Amino acid sequence: MAVAASTANNNLLVVQQIPLAKPSSALHQKLCSKKSVLRPTTPASLRSTTTRPKHPTLFPRLPNELLLVLLETMPTTQICTMRRVSKTYAALGSLVIAKRIEEQLQELAVKDVELRAALAAAQAEFGLHLDHYKQFLRGVTPSDLTEALWYSNPPEELRAICECLCRLKGLPPAAAAPAAPATSLRRRNATTTTTALRSSSSSSSVHASPRPSSATLSSPSSAGLTSLQPLPWSQIKKHMGRYEFKTWLLNLQSNVDHIPHSSIRVVEHIIMIAPDINYDHVRDVSLAGYRLLILVAACLQYANINHDLKAKAAAATKVQRTMENYKRFVAETTALDKPPVLVTDEMIALAAEEN
């Protein structure tokens, strides 16, 4: 058995050492090759620490002094954008923004004091005048309106006074610009100027108090007033005969606060170009028209003073609101404990406008 096993091993060795006559393919030669090509491997320690090279930074690393000089030349909107780059830019940008708005706040504080003082002085001076003119609006009697509407063809002075009341009340859209005859008395004398109401009668108590200097009568040459057409009496009579107009006239003491300033300017223009509208002449023409003229004059004086006081109060309120917006803007954009916020156009328009 040992001889048989030895003979079998010798035969197997002979078979394994027999070379191939013709290799079948290059693949067969590759597989039969004793050389093994191994790819170089990277050690695990090097593989874990190897990283890609960083991209070069888009912003130069300049000293903080130079960055401050650069940021000071930028608008506020660009500074807010630069603050989102890095913490360094955020801190430096916050300094520039805080400095700018601090200067604005100092100017606004001085302006706020001046506006408050002007408002207080105007209220002290003209506050009593408002009460004075409102006294003439308390004694409205329906009989004066009834007497004025009784006319089928009233005098031109009475028609103009009633038109003033209609325009103070407000006209429907269809009656805003009616056609008028070319031979109207007021249109024939449109270029004639007479004494204003407040100087037409020295004995009238309606004009005993002065008006603010900025509340002067509007010029007849203002845009939109020169093409104003007078209302026909039929339309005025129809408008004044309505129940809502009578209710408005009886409550004129409270309704005078809601008259638009544009209507006040239109009524002033109508009175200024009318040659015969003054207290003495209207009293001789119609006693009801005289009483209605007193109401119109009281509305004009009250509305002009009230408009000036409201304008001063609105200016003071606007400055205070701007100061609050500036402070809120600084608090939101310069806070370092939270990421920089994206400044919107609304925020810039409210509190960070460039002068």
mmCIF file of C-alpha atoms in Angstrom:
data_model
loop_
_atom_site.group_PDB
_atom_site.id
_atom_site.type_symbol
_atom_site.label_atom_id
_atom_site.label_comp_id
_atom_site.label_asym_id
_atom_site.label_seq_id
_atom_site.Cartn_x
_atom_site.Cartn_y
_atom_site.Cartn_z
ATOM 1 C CA MET A 1 0.000 0.000 0.000
ATOM 2 C CA ALA A 2 2.899 2.349 0.734
ATOM 3 C CA VAL A 3 4.353 1.681 -2.690
ATOM 4 C CA ALA A 4 0.964 2.395 -4.313
ATOM 5 C CA ALA A 5 0.626 5.694 -2.421
ATOM 6 C CA SER A 6 4.102 6.776 -3.409
ATOM 7 C CA THR A 7 3.381 5.953 -7.028
ATOM 8 C CA ALA A 8 0.153 8.035 -6.943
ATOM 9 C CA ASN A 9 1.923 11.078 -5.464
ATOM 10 C CA ASN A 10 4.622 10.915 -8.099
ATOM 11 C CA ASN A 11 2.005 10.788 -10.870
ATOM 12 C CA LEU A 12 0.159 13.867 -9.373
ATOM 13 C CA LEU A 13 3.407 15.829 -9.183
ATOM 14 C CA VAL A 14 4.106 15.015 -12.787
ATOM 15 C CA VAL A 15 0.624 16.230 -13.805
ATOM 16 C CA GLN A 16 1.007 19.506 -11.920
ATOM 17 C CA GLN A 17 4.377 20.244 -13.493
ATOM 18 C CA ILE A 18 3.128 19.720 -17.066
ATOM 19 C CA PRO A 19 3.115 23.202 -18.688
ATOM 20 C CA LEU A 20 0.311 24.374 -20.899
ATOM 21 C CA ALA A 21 1.147 24.161 -24.513
ATOM 22 C CA LYS A 22 -0.833 27.202 -25.577
ATOM 23 C CA PRO A 23 -2.312 29.547 -23.024
ATOM 24 C CA SER A 24 -5.959 29.994 -23.782
ATOM 25 C CA SER A 25 -6.028 33.681 -23.039
ATOM 26 C CA ALA A 26 -4.339 36.534 -21.297
ATOM 27 C CA LEU A 27 -6.729 35.977 -18.410
ATOM 28 C CA HIS A 28 -5.328 32.480 -17.961
ATOM 29 C CA GLN A 29 -1.784 33.837 -17.876
ATOM 30 C CA LYS A 30 -2.833 36.410 -15.320
ATOM 31 C CA LEU A 31 -4.390 33.817 -13.093
ATOM 32 C CA CYS A 32 -1.407 31.479 -13.390
ATOM 33 C CA SER A 33 1.077 34.205 -12.582
ATOM 34 C CA LYS A 34 2.877 33.817 -9.262
ATOM 35 C CA LYS A 35 3.311 37.589 -8.846
ATOM 36 C CA SER A 36 0.495 39.354 -7.039
ATOM 37 C CA VAL A 37 -0.031 43.064 -7.638
ATOM 38 C CA LEU A 38 -1.291 44.660 -4.455
ATOM 39 C CA ARG A 39 -2.576 48.239 -4.252
ATOM 40 C CA PRO A 40 -0.858 50.427 -1.706
ATOM 41 C CA THR A 41 -3.044 50.933 1.330
ATOM 42 C CA THR A 42 -3.168 54.007 3.487
ATOM 43 C CA PRO A 43 -2.680 53.398 7.176
ATOM 44 C CA ALA A 44 -5.773 53.866 9.284
ATOM 45 C CA SER A 45 -4.109 56.571 11.353
ATOM 46 C CA LEU A 46 -3.309 58.618 8.245
ATOM 47 C CA ARG A 47 -6.684 57.905 6.658
ATOM 48 C CA SER A 48 -8.588 59.308 9.607
ATOM 49 C CA THR A 49 -6.627 62.557 9.770
ATOM 50 C CA THR A 50 -6.401 63.262 6.051
ATOM 51 C CA THR A 51 -8.753 66.169 5.022
ATOM 52 C CA ARG A 52 -9.233 68.153 1.888
ATOM 53 C CA PRO A 53 -7.454 71.471 1.663
ATOM 54 C CA LYS A 54 -9.622 74.413 2.659
ATOM 55 C CA HIS A 55 -10.756 76.905 0.086
ATOM 56 C CA PRO A 56 -9.055 80.255 0.309
ATOM 57 C CA THR A 57 -11.120 82.747 2.300
ATOM 58 C CA LEU A 58 -13.157 85.278 0.358
ATOM 59 C CA PHE A 59 -12.419 88.095 2.789
ATOM 60 C CA PRO A 60 -8.886 89.173 3.608
ATOM 61 C CA ARG A 61 -7.647 88.890 7.139
ATOM 62 C CA LEU A 62 -6.964 92.543 7.801
ATOM 63 C CA PRO A 63 -6.290 94.191 11.132
ATOM 64 C CA ASN A 64 -9.362 95.322 13.024
ATOM 65 C CA GLU A 65 -8.361 98.950 12.616
ATOM 66 C CA LEU A 66 -8.403 98.669 8.824
ATOM 67 C CA LEU A 67 -11.664 96.735 8.908
ATOM 68 C CA LEU A 68 -13.267 99.509 10.945
ATOM 69 C CA VAL A 69 -12.129 102.089 8.412
ATOM 70 C CA LEU A 70 -13.538 99.915 5.628
ATOM 71 C CA LEU A 71 -16.877 99.394 7.366
ATOM 72 C CA GLU A 72 -17.277 103.089 8.122
ATOM 73 C CA THR A 73 -17.300 103.814 4.396
ATOM 74 C CA MET A 74 -20.138 101.350 3.733
ATOM 75 C CA PRO A 75 -23.882 102.003 3.904
ATOM 76 C CA THR A 76 -25.772 100.497 6.792
ATOM 77 C CA THR A 77 -27.366 97.837 4.599
ATOM 78 C CA GLN A 78 -23.982 96.524 3.454
ATOM 79 C CA ILE A 79 -22.649 96.563 7.003
ATOM 80 C CA CYS A 80 -25.576 94.403 8.095
ATOM 81 C CA THR A 81 -24.726 91.989 5.300
ATOM 82 C CA MET A 82 -21.044 91.876 6.287
ATOM 83 C CA ARG A 83 -22.017 91.101 9.873
ATOM 84 C CA ARG A 84 -23.203 87.680 8.740
ATOM 85 C CA VAL A 85 -19.730 86.655 7.529
ATOM 86 C CA SER A 86 -18.008 85.979 10.841
ATOM 87 C CA LYS A 87 -18.010 86.938 14.484
ATOM 88 C CA THR A 88 -15.251 89.463 13.902
ATOM 89 C CA TYR A 89 -17.213 91.246 11.212
ATOM 90 C CA ALA A 90 -20.334 91.058 13.380
ATOM 91 C CA ALA A 91 -18.612 92.719 16.336
ATOM 92 C CA LEU A 92 -16.973 95.432 14.237
ATOM 93 C CA GLY A 93 -20.144 96.068 12.260
ATOM 94 C CA SER A 94 -22.121 96.405 15.475
ATOM 95 C CA LEU A 95 -19.745 99.114 16.649
ATOM 96 C CA VAL A 96 -20.167 101.111 13.451
ATOM 97 C CA ILE A 97 -23.963 100.747 13.449
ATOM 98 C CA ALA A 98 -24.235 101.691 17.110
ATOM 99 C CA LYS A 99 -22.111 104.791 16.550
ATOM 100 C CA ARG A 100 -24.170 105.918 13.582
ATOM 101 C CA ILE A 101 -27.504 105.455 15.265
ATOM 102 C CA GLU A 102 -26.242 107.050 18.469
ATOM 103 C CA GLU A 103 -25.520 110.216 16.505
ATOM 104 C CA GLN A 104 -28.973 110.053 14.961
ATOM 105 C CA LEU A 105 -30.560 109.572 18.368
ATOM 106 C CA GLN A 106 -28.824 112.669 19.705
ATOM 107 C CA GLU A 107 -30.168 114.768 16.849
ATOM 108 C CA LEU A 108 -33.640 113.277 17.237
ATOM 109 C CA ALA A 109 -33.617 113.947 20.976
ATOM 110 C CA VAL A 110 -32.956 117.645 20.369
ATOM 111 C CA LYS A 111 -35.630 117.739 17.684
ATOM 112 C CA ASP A 112 -38.100 115.965 19.959
ATOM 113 C CA VAL A 113 -37.632 118.564 22.687
ATOM 114 C CA GLU A 114 -38.170 121.391 20.202
ATOM 115 C CA LEU A 115 -41.316 119.837 18.737
ATOM 116 C CA ARG A 116 -42.779 119.142 22.157
ATOM 117 C CA ALA A 117 -42.142 122.723 23.210
ATOM 118 C CA ALA A 118 -43.718 124.072 20.017
ATOM 119 C CA LEU A 119 -46.761 121.830 20.478
ATOM 120 C CA ALA A 120 -47.224 122.889 24.096
ATOM 121 C CA ALA A 121 -46.925 126.573 23.156
ATOM 122 C CA ALA A 122 -49.440 126.198 20.318
ATOM 123 C CA GLN A 123 -51.915 124.367 22.536
ATOM 124 C CA ALA A 124 -51.600 127.034 25.219
ATOM 125 C CA GLU A 125 -52.055 129.847 22.700
ATOM 126 C CA PHE A 126 -54.767 128.461 20.443
ATOM 127 C CA GLY A 127 -56.536 126.008 22.720
ATOM 128 C CA LEU A 128 -58.900 128.722 23.951
ATOM 129 C CA HIS A 129 -59.591 129.796 20.379
ATOM 130 C CA LEU A 130 -60.970 126.349 19.589
ATOM 131 C CA ASP A 131 -63.472 126.677 22.419
ATOM 132 C CA HIS A 132 -64.301 130.201 21.249
ATOM 133 C CA TYR A 133 -65.175 129.112 17.716
ATOM 134 C CA LYS A 134 -67.086 126.065 18.890
ATOM 135 C CA GLN A 135 -69.472 128.320 20.770
ATOM 136 C CA PHE A 136 -70.830 129.573 17.442
ATOM 137 C CA LEU A 137 -71.518 125.984 16.362
ATOM 138 C CA ARG A 138 -73.764 125.230 19.324
ATOM 139 C CA GLY A 139 -76.591 127.568 18.379
ATOM 140 C CA VAL A 140 -77.600 126.073 15.037
ATOM 141 C CA THR A 141 -81.308 126.556 14.411
ATOM 142 C CA PRO A 142 -83.249 124.602 11.758
ATOM 143 C CA SER A 143 -85.241 127.733 10.913
ATOM 144 C CA ASP A 144 -82.241 129.301 9.178
ATOM 145 C CA LEU A 145 -81.907 126.261 6.931
ATOM 146 C CA THR A 146 -85.642 126.247 6.223
ATOM 147 C CA GLU A 147 -85.594 129.935 5.294
ATOM 148 C CA ALA A 148 -82.638 129.447 2.970
ATOM 149 C CA LEU A 149 -84.327 126.516 1.219
ATOM 150 C CA TRP A 150 -87.512 128.548 0.744
ATOM 151 C CA TYR A 151 -85.955 130.512 -2.117
ATOM 152 C CA SER A 152 -86.558 129.279 -5.640
ATOM 153 C CA ASN A 153 -83.958 131.675 -7.055
ATOM 154 C CA PRO A 154 -81.846 132.923 -4.139
ATOM 155 C CA PRO A 155 -79.308 135.748 -4.231
ATOM 156 C CA GLU A 156 -75.845 134.745 -5.354
ATOM 157 C CA GLU A 157 -74.409 135.401 -1.890
ATOM 158 C CA LEU A 158 -76.878 133.022 -0.244
ATOM 159 C CA ARG A 159 -76.297 130.405 -2.935
ATOM 160 C CA ALA A 160 -72.519 130.562 -2.402
ATOM 161 C CA ILE A 161 -72.898 130.261 1.382
ATOM 162 C CA CYS A 162 -75.147 127.222 1.013
ATOM 163 C CA GLU A 163 -72.645 125.717 -1.415
ATOM 164 C CA CYS A 164 -69.949 126.169 1.233
ATOM 165 C CA LEU A 165 -72.051 124.222 3.721
ATOM 166 C CA CYS A 166 -72.617 121.447 1.180
ATOM 167 C CA ARG A 167 -68.904 121.154 0.457
ATOM 168 C CA LEU A 168 -68.090 121.093 4.167
ATOM 169 C CA LYS A 169 -70.574 118.261 4.582
ATOM 170 C CA GLY A 170 -69.262 116.424 1.541
ATOM 171 C CA LEU A 171 -70.861 115.946 -1.843
ATOM 172 C CA PRO A 172 -71.772 112.670 -3.552
ATOM 173 C CA PRO A 173 -69.286 111.547 -6.220
ATOM 174 C CA ALA A 174 -71.713 112.442 -9.010
ATOM 175 C CA ALA A 175 -72.013 116.005 -7.723
ATOM 176 C CA ALA A 176 -68.322 116.657 -7.278
ATOM 177 C CA ALA A 177 -67.829 118.491 -10.584
ATOM 178 C CA PRO A 178 -71.170 119.611 -12.062
ATOM 179 C CA ALA A 179 -71.553 121.774 -15.103
ATOM 180 C CA ALA A 180 -72.273 125.444 -14.472
ATOM 181 C CA PRO A 181 -73.493 128.307 -16.650
ATOM 182 C CA ALA A 182 -70.825 130.616 -17.968
ATOM 183 C CA THR A 183 -72.775 133.693 -16.856
ATOM 184 C CA SER A 184 -72.553 132.856 -13.161
ATOM 185 C CA LEU A 185 -71.966 135.890 -10.999
ATOM 186 C CA ARG A 186 -69.122 134.225 -9.145
ATOM 187 C CA ARG A 187 -67.408 133.140 -12.359
ATOM 188 C CA ARG A 188 -67.761 136.649 -13.847
ATOM 189 C CA ASN A 189 -65.984 138.067 -10.826
ATOM 190 C CA ALA A 190 -63.487 135.237 -10.330
ATOM 191 C CA THR A 191 -60.550 137.586 -10.710
ATOM 192 C CA THR A 192 -61.900 140.127 -8.217
ATOM 193 C CA THR A 193 -60.520 139.910 -4.706
ATOM 194 C CA THR A 194 -62.091 141.539 -1.690
ATOM 195 C CA THR A 195 -61.409 141.836 1.972
ATOM 196 C CA ALA A 196 -61.277 138.532 3.837
ATOM 197 C CA LEU A 197 -63.993 137.538 6.268
ATOM 198 C CA ARG A 198 -61.918 138.162 9.335
ATOM 199 C CA SER A 199 -61.334 141.820 8.307
ATOM 200 C CA SER A 200 -64.699 142.610 6.720
ATOM 201 C CA SER A 201 -66.396 143.510 9.991
ATOM 202 C CA SER A 202 -64.485 144.761 12.998
ATOM 203 C CA SER A 203 -67.486 144.221 15.258
ATOM 204 C CA SER A 204 -67.865 140.521 14.487
ATOM 205 C CA SER A 205 -66.849 138.309 17.393
ATOM 206 C CA VAL A 206 -66.165 135.305 15.159
ATOM 207 C CA HIS A 207 -62.840 136.849 14.090
ATOM 208 C CA ALA A 208 -61.881 138.263 17.458
ATOM 209 C CA SER A 209 -59.153 135.647 17.869
ATOM 210 C CA PRO A 210 -56.141 135.271 15.567
ATOM 211 C CA ARG A 211 -55.194 132.137 13.666
ATOM 212 C CA PRO A 212 -51.846 130.398 13.497
ATOM 213 C CA SER A 213 -49.480 131.887 10.974
ATOM 214 C CA SER A 214 -49.329 128.663 8.953
ATOM 215 C CA ALA A 215 -53.107 128.482 8.579
ATOM 216 C CA THR A 216 -53.489 131.335 6.111
ATOM 217 C CA LEU A 217 -56.148 131.290 3.430
ATOM 218 C CA SER A 218 -55.250 129.186 0.461
ATOM 219 C CA SER A 219 -54.315 130.970 -2.716
ATOM 220 C CA PRO A 220 -57.030 130.950 -5.409
ATOM 221 C CA SER A 221 -54.383 129.891 -7.910
ATOM 222 C CA SER A 222 -53.771 126.548 -6.170
ATOM 223 C CA ALA A 223 -53.826 123.482 -8.364
ATOM 224 C CA GLY A 224 -57.321 122.094 -8.782
ATOM 225 C CA LEU A 225 -59.124 125.145 -7.362
ATOM 226 C CA THR A 226 -58.982 127.369 -10.424
ATOM 227 C CA SER A 227 -61.133 124.916 -12.393
ATOM 228 C CA LEU A 228 -63.717 124.626 -9.617
ATOM 229 C CA GLN A 229 -67.254 124.949 -10.959
ATOM 230 C CA PRO A 230 -70.101 126.410 -8.853
ATOM 231 C CA LEU A 231 -72.975 124.131 -7.950
ATOM 232 C CA PRO A 232 -76.428 124.929 -9.351
ATOM 233 C CA TRP A 233 -79.079 125.915 -6.835
ATOM 234 C CA SER A 234 -81.272 122.932 -7.699
ATOM 235 C CA GLN A 235 -78.525 120.544 -6.672
ATOM 236 C CA ILE A 236 -77.687 122.531 -3.527
ATOM 237 C CA LYS A 237 -81.338 122.631 -2.511
ATOM 238 C CA LYS A 238 -81.730 118.899 -3.054
ATOM 239 C CA HIS A 239 -78.603 118.127 -1.040
ATOM 240 C CA MET A 240 -79.516 120.416 1.863
ATOM 241 C CA GLY A 241 -83.056 119.079 1.991
ATOM 242 C CA ARG A 242 -81.948 115.591 2.955
ATOM 243 C CA TYR A 243 -82.366 114.341 6.489
ATOM 244 C CA GLU A 244 -78.694 113.411 6.853
ATOM 245 C CA PHE A 245 -77.642 116.973 6.026
ATOM 246 C CA LYS A 246 -79.968 118.428 8.644
ATOM 247 C CA THR A 247 -78.644 115.965 11.219
ATOM 248 C CA TRP A 248 -75.070 116.869 10.322
ATOM 249 C CA LEU A 249 -75.785 120.590 10.617
ATOM 250 C CA LEU A 250 -77.451 120.258 14.023
ATOM 251 C CA ASN A 251 -74.446 118.247 15.282
ATOM 252 C CA LEU A 252 -71.886 120.551 13.695
ATOM 253 C CA GLN A 253 -70.188 121.120 17.045
ATOM 254 C CA SER A 254 -68.833 117.557 16.971
ATOM 255 C CA ASN A 255 -68.806 117.025 13.199
ATOM 256 C CA VAL A 256 -66.427 119.928 12.614
ATOM 257 C CA ASP A 257 -63.545 117.755 13.844
ATOM 258 C CA HIS A 258 -64.099 115.349 10.933
ATOM 259 C CA ILE A 259 -64.195 117.851 8.060
ATOM 260 C CA PRO A 260 -61.358 117.090 5.596
ATOM 261 C CA HIS A 261 -58.791 119.826 5.161
ATOM 262 C CA SER A 262 -59.257 119.651 1.392
ATOM 263 C CA SER A 263 -62.878 120.737 1.846
ATOM 264 C CA ILE A 264 -61.700 123.625 4.018
ATOM 265 C CA ARG A 265 -59.405 124.827 1.235
ATOM 266 C CA VAL A 266 -62.221 124.637 -1.325
ATOM 267 C CA VAL A 267 -64.570 126.677 0.867
ATOM 268 C CA GLU A 268 -61.871 129.272 1.516
ATOM 269 C CA HIS A 269 -61.379 129.583 -2.228
ATOM 270 C CA ILE A 270 -65.109 130.066 -2.820
ATOM 271 C CA ILE A 271 -65.317 132.846 -0.234
ATOM 272 C CA MET A 272 -62.137 134.581 -1.358
ATOM 273 C CA ILE A 273 -63.208 134.932 -5.006
ATOM 274 C CA ALA A 274 -66.766 136.036 -4.161
ATOM 275 C CA PRO A 275 -66.791 139.861 -4.218
ATOM 276 C CA ASP A 276 -69.868 140.467 -2.055
ATOM 277 C CA ILE A 277 -69.543 137.889 0.731
ATOM 278 C CA ASN A 278 -68.926 139.802 3.937
ATOM 279 C CA TYR A 279 -70.876 140.184 7.133
ATOM 280 C CA ASP A 280 -72.329 143.641 6.464
ATOM 281 C CA HIS A 281 -73.497 142.924 2.943
ATOM 282 C CA VAL A 282 -74.890 139.446 3.652
ATOM 283 C CA ARG A 283 -76.770 140.781 6.695
ATOM 284 C CA ASP A 284 -78.575 143.245 4.423
ATOM 285 C CA VAL A 285 -79.351 140.565 1.847
ATOM 286 C CA SER A 286 -80.585 137.722 4.089
ATOM 287 C CA LEU A 287 -80.573 137.309 7.843
ATOM 288 C CA ALA A 288 -80.614 133.515 7.492
ATOM 289 C CA GLY A 289 -77.656 133.722 5.132
ATOM 290 C CA TYR A 290 -75.841 135.898 7.673
ATOM 291 C CA ARG A 291 -76.291 133.295 10.406
ATOM 292 C CA LEU A 292 -75.177 130.502 8.064
ATOM 293 C CA LEU A 293 -72.134 132.584 7.103
ATOM 294 C CA ILE A 294 -71.175 132.789 10.775
ATOM 295 C CA LEU A 295 -71.297 128.981 10.922
ATOM 296 C CA VAL A 296 -69.109 128.674 7.830
ATOM 297 C CA ALA A 297 -66.561 131.169 9.171
ATOM 298 C CA ALA A 298 -66.443 129.437 12.555
ATOM 299 C CA CYS A 299 -65.839 126.080 10.832
ATOM 300 C CA LEU A 300 -62.992 127.530 8.780
ATOM 301 C CA GLN A 301 -61.270 129.147 11.751
ATOM 302 C CA TYR A 302 -61.677 126.078 13.962
ATOM 303 C CA ALA A 303 -60.576 123.621 11.271
ATOM 304 C CA ASN A 304 -57.440 125.592 10.376
ATOM 305 C CA ILE A 305 -56.290 125.882 13.989
ATOM 306 C CA ASN A 306 -57.110 122.238 14.655
ATOM 307 C CA HIS A 307 -55.232 121.195 11.506
ATOM 308 C CA ASP A 308 -52.105 123.042 12.643
ATOM 309 C CA LEU A 309 -52.251 121.510 16.105
ATOM 310 C CA LYS A 310 -52.707 118.036 14.635
ATOM 311 C CA ALA A 311 -49.752 118.578 12.305
ATOM 312 C CA LYS A 312 -47.502 119.593 15.213
ATOM 313 C CA ALA A 313 -48.668 116.620 17.273
ATOM 314 C CA ALA A 314 -48.107 114.253 14.337
ATOM 315 C CA ALA A 315 -44.566 115.589 13.830
ATOM 316 C CA ALA A 316 -43.730 115.054 17.508
ATOM 317 C CA THR A 317 -45.214 111.549 17.431
ATOM 318 C CA LYS A 318 -43.251 110.674 14.292
ATOM 319 C CA VAL A 319 -39.963 111.685 15.931
ATOM 320 C CA GLN A 320 -40.753 109.585 19.006
ATOM 321 C CA ARG A 321 -41.639 106.587 16.850
ATOM 322 C CA THR A 322 -38.420 107.000 14.866
ATOM 323 C CA MET A 323 -36.378 107.033 18.071
ATOM 324 C CA GLU A 324 -38.070 103.850 19.256
ATOM 325 C CA ASN A 325 -37.402 102.185 15.898
ATOM 326 C CA TYR A 326 -33.736 103.181 16.037
ATOM 327 C CA LYS A 327 -33.352 101.713 19.513
ATOM 328 C CA ARG A 328 -35.092 98.505 18.488
ATOM 329 C CA PHE A 329 -32.930 98.304 15.377
ATOM 330 C CA VAL A 330 -29.747 98.619 17.428
ATOM 331 C CA ALA A 331 -30.946 95.995 19.899
ATOM 332 C CA GLU A 332 -31.720 93.521 17.113
ATOM 333 C CA THR A 333 -28.629 94.030 14.976
ATOM 334 C CA THR A 334 -25.940 94.439 17.627
ATOM 335 C CA ALA A 335 -26.911 91.571 19.921
ATOM 336 C CA LEU A 336 -23.944 89.195 20.216
ATOM 337 C CA ASP A 337 -25.771 86.480 22.157
ATOM 338 C CA LYS A 338 -27.769 85.464 19.088
ATOM 339 C CA PRO A 339 -26.949 85.095 15.400
ATOM 340 C CA PRO A 340 -27.065 88.260 13.304
ATOM 341 C CA VAL A 341 -30.487 88.904 11.877
ATOM 342 C CA LEU A 342 -31.160 89.510 8.220
ATOM 343 C CA VAL A 343 -32.048 93.155 7.842
ATOM 344 C CA THR A 344 -35.062 93.696 5.604
ATOM 345 C CA ASP A 345 -36.014 96.716 3.548
ATOM 346 C CA GLU A 346 -38.814 97.518 5.991
ATOM 347 C CA MET A 347 -36.391 97.738 8.901
ATOM 348 C CA ILE A 348 -34.073 99.976 6.917
ATOM 349 C CA ALA A 349 -36.953 102.219 5.863
ATOM 350 C CA LEU A 350 -38.167 102.546 9.425
ATOM 351 C CA ALA A 351 -35.011 103.137 11.361
ATOM 352 C CA ALA A 352 -31.806 102.847 9.349
ATOM 353 C CA GLU A 353 -32.219 105.264 6.502
ATOM 354 C CA GLU A 354 -29.035 106.698 5.097
ATOM 355 C CA ASN A 355 -28.915 110.484 5.237
#
